[in-house]
Short mmCIF file of C-alpha atoms in Angstrom, two decimals:
data_model
loop_
_atom_site.label_atom_id
_atom_site.label_comp_id
_atom_site.label_asym_id
_atom_site.label_seq_id
_atom_site.Cartn_x
_atom_site.Cartn_y
_atom_site.Cartn_z
CA MET A 1 33.87 -6.27 -46.53
CA GLY A 2 33.30 -3.25 -44.33
CA GLN A 3 29.06 -4.13 -44.24
CA LEU A 4 29.77 -7.81 -43.37
CA LEU A 5 31.90 -6.82 -40.48
CA ASN A 6 29.41 -4.28 -39.34
CA LEU A 7 26.43 -6.73 -40.70
CA ALA A 8 28.28 -9.62 -38.68
CA THR A 9 29.05 -7.32 -35.72
CA GLY A 10 25.41 -6.11 -34.69
CA ALA A 11 23.48 -9.56 -34.80
CA LEU A 12 26.84 -11.00 -33.17
CA SER A 13 26.40 -7.74 -30.12
CA TYR A 14 22.22 -8.57 -31.12
CA LEU A 15 22.76 -12.94 -30.13
CA VAL A 16 24.46 -11.20 -27.06
CA PHE A 17 22.03 -9.38 -25.32
CA ALA A 18 18.83 -11.28 -26.47
CA GLY A 19 21.31 -14.96 -24.88
CA ILE A 20 21.21 -12.18 -21.54
CA GLY A 21 17.43 -11.30 -21.76
CA GLY A 22 16.80 -14.70 -21.45
CA LEU A 23 18.84 -16.05 -19.22
CA VAL A 24 17.24 -12.79 -16.71
CA GLY A 25 13.43 -13.58 -18.17
CA TYR A 26 14.69 -17.47 -17.28
CA TYR A 27 15.63 -16.12 -13.79
CA PHE A 28 13.47 -14.01 -12.25
CA ALA A 29 10.46 -16.25 -13.61
CA ARG A 30 11.60 -18.88 -11.99
CA LYS A 31 11.64 -16.97 -8.69
CA ARG A 32 8.56 -16.56 -9.79
CA THR A 33 7.64 -20.32 -10.04
CA GLU A 34 8.74 -20.84 -6.59
CA HIS A 35 7.08 -18.17 -4.89
CA GLU A 36 4.04 -18.70 -6.29
CA VAL A 37 4.37 -22.23 -5.60
CA GLY A 38 5.42 -21.39 -2.21
CA TYR A 39 2.11 -19.14 -1.99
CA GLY A 40 -0.03 -22.15 -3.11
CA ARG A 41 1.68 -24.24 -0.51
CA ARG A 42 1.04 -21.32 2.69
CA VAL A 43 -3.02 -20.94 1.28
CA GLU A 44 -3.40 -25.33 1.36
CA VAL A 45 -1.85 -25.22 4.48
CA VAL A 46 -4.35 -22.23 6.09
CA GLU A 47 -7.45 -23.80 4.90
CA ARG A 48 -7.16 -26.68 6.21
CA ILE A 49 -6.07 -25.74 9.83
CA GLN A 50 -9.61 -23.76 9.27
CA SER A 51 -10.52 -26.73 8.58
CA LEU A 52 -9.73 -28.85 10.92
CA VAL A 53 -10.15 -25.35 13.78
CA VAL A 54 -14.67 -25.57 12.46
CA SER A 55 -14.31 -28.69 13.09
CA LEU A 56 -13.35 -28.59 16.18
CA ALA A 57 -15.74 -25.28 16.96
CA GLU A 58 -18.79 -27.97 15.82
CA GLU A 59 -17.55 -30.81 18.03
CA PHE A 60 -17.60 -28.66 20.97
CA GLU A 61 -20.85 -27.23 20.69
CA ALA A 62 -22.07 -30.70 20.18
CA ALA A 63 -20.33 -32.03 23.69
CA LEU A 64 -22.43 -28.74 24.68
CA ALA A 65 -25.59 -29.90 23.56
CA TYR A 66 -24.63 -33.40 24.62
CA ILE A 67 -24.72 -32.69 28.23
CA ARG A 68 -27.73 -29.71 28.42
CA GLU A 69 -29.42 -33.26 27.80
CA PRO A 70 -31.74 -33.93 30.84
CA GLY A 71 -30.37 -36.84 31.48
CA PRO A 72 -27.45 -37.58 28.93
CA THR A 73 -26.51 -41.03 28.32
CA GLY A 74 -24.74 -42.64 25.58
CA GLU A 75 -20.99 -42.10 25.11
CA LEU A 76 -19.48 -38.68 26.16
CA PRO A 77 -17.99 -36.74 22.92
CA ALA A 78 -14.44 -36.46 24.69
CA LYS A 79 -12.55 -38.84 23.15
CA THR A 80 -13.56 -37.90 19.22
CA ILE A 81 -12.84 -34.14 21.05
CA GLU A 82 -9.23 -35.27 22.04
CA SER A 83 -8.50 -37.27 19.05
CA SER A 84 -9.81 -34.04 16.63
CA ILE A 85 -7.34 -32.23 18.39
CA ASP A 86 -4.49 -34.39 18.16
CA GLU A 87 -5.19 -34.19 14.23
CA LEU A 88 -5.47 -30.51 14.83
CA GLU A 89 -2.66 -30.62 16.89
CA ARG A 90 -0.31 -33.01 14.52
CA TYR A 91 -1.49 -31.43 10.87
CA TYR A 92 0.52 -27.63 12.56
CA VAL A 93 3.64 -29.44 13.57
CA GLN A 94 4.04 -31.39 10.49
CA GLN A 95 3.22 -27.85 8.61
CA GLU A 96 5.57 -26.04 10.71
CA ILE A 97 7.90 -24.30 7.75
CA TRP A 98 4.29 -22.76 6.28
CA LEU A 99 3.99 -20.46 9.62
CA ASN A 100 5.82 -18.74 11.88
CA ARG A 101 6.00 -18.43 15.03
CA GLU A 102 3.03 -15.75 15.88
CA THR A 103 0.82 -18.59 14.45
CA LEU A 104 2.66 -21.86 16.32
CA GLY A 105 2.14 -19.70 19.75
CA ARG A 106 -1.73 -18.77 19.14
CA LEU A 107 -2.36 -22.39 17.46
CA GLU A 108 -0.82 -23.77 20.88
CA ALA A 109 -2.48 -21.29 22.87
CA LEU A 110 -5.42 -23.12 21.22
CA VAL A 111 -4.79 -26.37 21.42
CA ALA A 112 -4.43 -25.86 25.21
CA GLY A 113 -7.19 -23.60 25.89
CA CYS A 114 -9.32 -26.88 23.59
CA ARG A 115 -7.49 -29.86 25.86
CA ALA A 116 -8.43 -28.31 29.05
CA ARG A 117 -11.71 -28.65 28.36
CA GLN A 118 -11.41 -31.57 26.96
CA ALA A 119 -10.09 -32.70 29.99
CA GLU A 120 -13.32 -31.48 31.81
CA LEU A 121 -15.54 -33.18 29.28
CA ALA A 122 -13.40 -36.90 30.07
CA ARG A 123 -13.73 -36.72 33.76
CA LEU A 124 -17.69 -35.37 33.87
CA PRO A 125 -19.86 -38.91 35.34
CA ARG A 126 -20.87 -41.62 33.50
CA ARG A 127 -24.12 -42.59 35.56
CA TYR A 128 -26.28 -40.13 36.27
CA GLY A 129 -27.00 -41.59 40.38
CA ASP A 130 -22.95 -40.50 40.63
CA PRO A 131 -23.20 -37.81 43.51
CA ASN A 132 -23.03 -34.60 42.43
CA PHE A 133 -24.27 -35.41 38.68
CA GLU A 134 -25.89 -32.53 38.03
CA ARG A 135 -23.94 -30.41 39.48
CA GLU A 136 -21.00 -31.19 37.80
CA TYR A 137 -22.67 -31.38 34.51
CA ALA A 138 -24.14 -27.61 35.75
CA ARG A 139 -20.90 -26.64 35.90
CA VAL A 140 -19.09 -28.01 33.19
CA GLY A 141 -21.77 -27.23 30.94
CA ALA A 142 -21.60 -23.12 32.01
CA GLY A 143 -17.96 -23.27 31.91
CA LEU A 144 -17.32 -24.42 28.45
CA GLU A 145 -20.46 -22.17 26.53
CA ARG A 146 -18.89 -19.08 27.86
CA TRP A 147 -15.63 -20.52 26.49
CA LEU A 148 -17.36 -21.19 23.08
CA ARG A 149 -18.63 -17.89 23.22
CA GLY A 150 -16.23 -15.85 24.35
CA GLY A 151 -12.52 -17.41 25.00
CA PHE A 152 -12.81 -19.74 22.21
CA PRO A 153 -13.60 -17.14 19.61
CA GLU A 154 -10.95 -14.75 21.07
CA ALA A 155 -8.23 -17.26 20.20
CA ARG A 156 -9.36 -18.28 16.84
CA GLU A 157 -9.65 -14.85 15.27
CA GLY A 158 -5.89 -14.68 17.12
CA VAL A 159 -4.91 -17.08 14.26
CA THR A 160 -6.98 -15.43 11.34
CA ARG A 161 -5.32 -12.91 11.92
CA SER A 162 -1.49 -14.76 12.27
CA PHE A 163 -2.80 -16.59 9.04
CA ARG A 164 -3.59 -13.27 7.41
CA THR A 165 -0.22 -12.28 8.02
CA VAL A 166 1.49 -15.30 7.39
CA LEU A 167 -0.54 -15.36 4.22
CA GLY A 168 0.59 -11.48 3.14
CA VAL A 169 -2.85 -10.16 3.66
CA GLY A 170 -3.22 -6.79 5.62
CA ARG A 171 -6.29 -4.74 7.38
CA TRP A 172 -6.23 -3.13 4.33
CA ARG A 173 -7.87 -5.95 2.69
CA TYR A 174 -10.84 -5.73 5.11
CA GLY A 175 -11.91 -2.26 4.73
CA PHE A 176 -10.29 1.02 6.41
CA PRO A 177 -8.69 0.51 9.71
CA ARG A 178 -11.14 1.98 12.33
CA GLN A 179 -9.23 4.38 14.49
CA PRO A 180 -10.87 3.71 17.94
CA ARG A 181 -13.71 6.60 19.14
CA ARG A 182 -11.93 8.97 21.51
CA ALA A 183 -14.17 9.91 23.95
CA ALA A 184 -15.27 13.78 24.48
CA PRO A 185 -13.70 15.56 27.49
CA GLY A 186 -15.29 14.81 31.07
CA ARG A 187 -16.81 11.86 29.83
CA SER A 188 -15.32 8.35 29.40
CA ALA A 189 -15.91 5.85 26.69
#
């Protein structure tokens, strides 16, 4: 009888520990799955926003080519740019749950800059005979090119850095962080 009691006690303790182990394993597996699903969704949102920003940059490049044409004809690309800006803004506002405040702020700044350039494009004269036609096209074209080569890439890089933070990808992934060079005494950098 004593051996049977020892066997039953051993089997019962085994079942209790197996049950506890199973519950703990289930809890952590569930948490891991929730994390993987959330991370996957953030990746999808970031990819979609990046795609919308790239297409917006291409549309601004097309607008710059349109402005540079001698005597531009046809419809100004301002309407298509406006709809692309609206699509980008609508998407990131709908998906804001997956983004942090810094990313939302940078996206809002990027959209504000795009809207300002789009408004300049929309105000351009429509006909070649309009007063100040050439001067306005030259002014808006120069401003747009300056922004496309300077302001837009800076804003886009800021958004990309924010996305790295959202996804938990540190700077180490892209190599060791580089320290700024120090100028030798008596020299300016």
